[in-house]
């Protein structure tokens, strides 16, 4: 979705090593970590960020997968420079499980990066779809279900791609969409009911995604790249699904979906 990555590599769950590694990223416009933000004895990232003076805006989100996510902003002065009115460097601590990390990136990080790039439409397309199989769900969490969507008999039909464990990459690799089930749903969600489908457009916990965007410095305007997925391209993808020509990943899409 844009930006030039600076790979800081892997670090052990040791406080001093973690802090040193995170500080190496303070010359960037945005910092992303993966792992170490859950509830275990060795989940140290949130505490290290707080120790560094990071303003933690929230930790834990009512979603599945991706609940243990932390977002904060660290002052630009921590890298030895002048804050110059900036709101701070955004820091995202994503979960360590691969699917949780991918979904969290789509929901929170992608819109943030696109705002930093002055993109006006940073969220994904949504359509209504008919559920092709029953899904079990617990109340209180917004579910993002890996799925395949197709155009059938004048409507979108969506089916899951298999087991939904947060460490199962196969069902993510097979997906071209995510089913979003809202927090208030509970029990068995019956098939042949219409549900909102999204390729990861996230209205999840609106106050939290808005909080992320509010803390992204508007003055950080990195020139756009031609390969960004434009609204016109997303419309084309929808049309390709309708014409039943799209299978797997959309050609040229920078997303995993």
Coordinates of C-alpha atoms in Angstrom, one line a residue, residues 39-202:
X39 CA -0.6 -11.3 27.7
X40 CA 2.3 -13.6 28.3
X41 CA 5.4 -13.1 30.4
X42 CA 7.5 -12.4 27.4
X43 CA 5.1 -10.0 25.7
X44 CA 7.2 -6.9 26.4
X45 CA 6.7 -4.6 23.4
X46 CA 3.9 -2.5 24.9
X47 CA 5.9 -1.9 28.2
X48 CA 9.0 -1.1 26.2
X49 CA 7.1 1.5 24.1
X50 CA 5.7 3.0 27.3
X51 CA 9.1 3.2 28.8
X52 CA 10.3 5.1 25.7
X53 CA 7.7 7.7 26.3
X54 CA 5.2 6.5 23.7
X55 CA 1.7 7.8 24.2
X56 CA -0.3 4.5 24.1
X57 CA -3.7 5.4 22.6
X58 CA -5.2 1.9 22.9
X59 CA -4.3 -1.7 23.6
X60 CA -6.5 -4.7 22.7
X61 CA -9.3 -4.5 20.1
X62 CA -12.7 -6.4 20.2
X63 CA -11.9 -8.3 17.0
X64 CA -10.9 -11.8 15.8
X65 CA -8.3 -12.4 14.7
X66 CA -6.1 -9.5 15.9
X67 CA -7.3 -8.7 19.4
X68 CA -3.9 -8.0 21.1
X69 CA -3.0 -4.9 19.1
X70 CA -1.3 -1.7 20.5
X71 CA -1.3 1.7 18.9
X72 CA 0.6 4.7 20.1
X73 CA 2.7 7.8 19.0
X74 CA 6.2 8.5 20.1
X75 CA 7.6 12.0 20.0
X76 CA 10.0 12.8 17.1
X77 CA 12.3 14.3 19.7
X78 CA 13.1 10.8 20.9
X79 CA 15.2 10.3 17.7
X80 CA 17.2 13.4 18.5
X81 CA 15.4 15.7 16.1
X82 CA 12.9 18.6 16.4
X83 CA 9.2 17.6 16.7
X84 CA 8.3 20.7 14.6
X85 CA 4.7 20.5 15.4
X86 CA 4.3 16.8 14.5
X87 CA 1.7 14.7 16.3
X88 CA 4.4 12.1 16.8
X89 CA 5.6 9.0 15.0
X90 CA 2.8 6.4 14.8
X91 CA 3.7 3.0 16.3
X92 CA 1.7 -0.2 15.6
X93 CA 2.4 -3.3 17.7
X94 CA 0.7 -6.1 15.7
X95 CA 0.0 -9.6 17.0
X96 CA 2.6 -12.3 16.3
X97 CA 0.3 -14.9 14.7
X98 CA 0.6 -14.4 11.0
X99 CA -3.1 -14.1 10.1
X100 CA -3.8 -11.8 13.1
X101 CA -0.9 -9.6 11.9
X102 CA -2.2 -9.5 8.3
X103 CA -5.8 -8.7 9.3
X104 CA -4.7 -6.0 11.8
X105 CA -2.5 -4.5 9.1
X106 CA -5.4 -4.3 6.7
X107 CA -7.8 -2.8 9.4
X108 CA -5.5 -0.3 11.0
X109 CA -2.1 0.2 9.3
X110 CA -3.1 0.3 5.7
X111 CA -5.5 3.2 6.2
X112 CA -2.9 5.0 8.2
X113 CA -0.2 4.7 5.6
X114 CA -2.6 5.8 2.8
X115 CA -3.5 8.9 4.8
X116 CA 0.2 9.7 5.2
X117 CA 0.4 9.4 1.4
X118 CA -2.5 11.9 1.1
X119 CA -4.8 9.3 -0.4
X120 CA -8.4 10.3 0.0
X121 CA -10.0 6.9 -0.1
X122 CA -8.0 4.7 2.2
X123 CA -10.7 2.0 3.0
X124 CA -11.7 -1.1 1.0
X125 CA -14.8 -1.6 -1.1
X126 CA -17.8 -3.3 0.5
X127 CA -20.7 -5.3 -1.0
X128 CA -23.5 -7.3 0.5
X129 CA -23.2 -11.0 0.1
X130 CA -25.2 -14.2 0.8
X131 CA -23.5 -16.5 3.3
X132 CA -22.9 -20.0 1.8
X133 CA -22.4 -21.9 5.0
X134 CA -23.1 -21.7 8.7
X135 CA -20.5 -19.8 10.9
X136 CA -20.2 -20.1 14.7
X137 CA -19.5 -16.8 16.4
X138 CA -19.1 -15.5 20.0
X139 CA -20.8 -12.2 21.0
X140 CA -18.7 -9.2 21.7
X141 CA -16.0 -9.6 19.0
X142 CA -16.1 -8.5 15.4
X143 CA -15.1 -11.4 13.2
X144 CA -13.0 -11.2 10.0
X145 CA -13.5 -14.5 8.3
X146 CA -11.2 -15.5 5.4
X147 CA -13.5 -16.2 2.4
X148 CA -14.0 -16.5 -1.3
X149 CA -16.7 -14.4 -2.9
X150 CA -18.3 -15.0 -6.3
X151 CA -21.1 -13.6 -8.4
X152 CA -23.9 -16.2 -8.7
X153 CA -27.4 -15.8 -10.1
X154 CA -27.4 -12.0 -9.7
X155 CA -25.9 -11.7 -6.3
X156 CA -22.7 -12.1 -4.4
X157 CA -22.3 -15.5 -2.5
X158 CA -19.4 -15.9 0.0
X159 CA -17.9 -19.1 1.6
X160 CA -15.2 -19.5 4.1
X161 CA -11.8 -20.9 2.9
X162 CA -11.5 -23.4 5.7
X163 CA -10.2 -23.5 9.3
X164 CA -9.9 -20.0 10.7
X165 CA -7.2 -20.4 13.3
X166 CA -4.9 -17.3 13.5
X167 CA -1.8 -19.4 12.6
X168 CA -3.4 -21.0 9.6
X169 CA -2.0 -19.3 6.5
X170 CA -3.6 -21.7 3.9
X171 CA -7.1 -20.2 4.4
X172 CA -5.6 -16.7 4.0
X173 CA -3.7 -17.7 0.8
X174 CA -7.0 -19.1 -0.6
X175 CA -9.1 -16.1 0.2
X176 CA -10.1 -13.2 -2.0
X177 CA -12.2 -11.4 0.6
X178 CA -13.1 -11.2 4.3
X179 CA -16.5 -11.7 5.8
X180 CA -17.2 -9.1 8.6
X181 CA -19.6 -10.3 11.3
X182 CA -20.5 -7.5 13.8
X183 CA -19.9 -7.7 17.5
X184 CA -23.6 -8.1 18.5
X185 CA -24.0 -11.4 16.6
X186 CA -23.9 -14.5 18.7
X187 CA -24.3 -18.3 18.1
X188 CA -24.7 -19.9 14.7
X189 CA -24.9 -17.5 11.8
X190 CA -27.1 -19.4 9.3
X191 CA -26.2 -19.7 5.7
X192 CA -28.2 -18.0 3.0
X193 CA -28.4 -14.8 5.0
X194 CA -27.1 -11.6 3.7
X195 CA -24.0 -10.2 5.4
X196 CA -21.6 -7.4 4.7
X197 CA -18.6 -8.5 2.8
X198 CA -15.4 -6.5 2.6
X199 CA -11.9 -6.9 1.2
X200 CA -10.9 -5.5 4.6
X201 CA -12.7 -2.2 4.8
X202 CA -12.8 -1.7 8.5

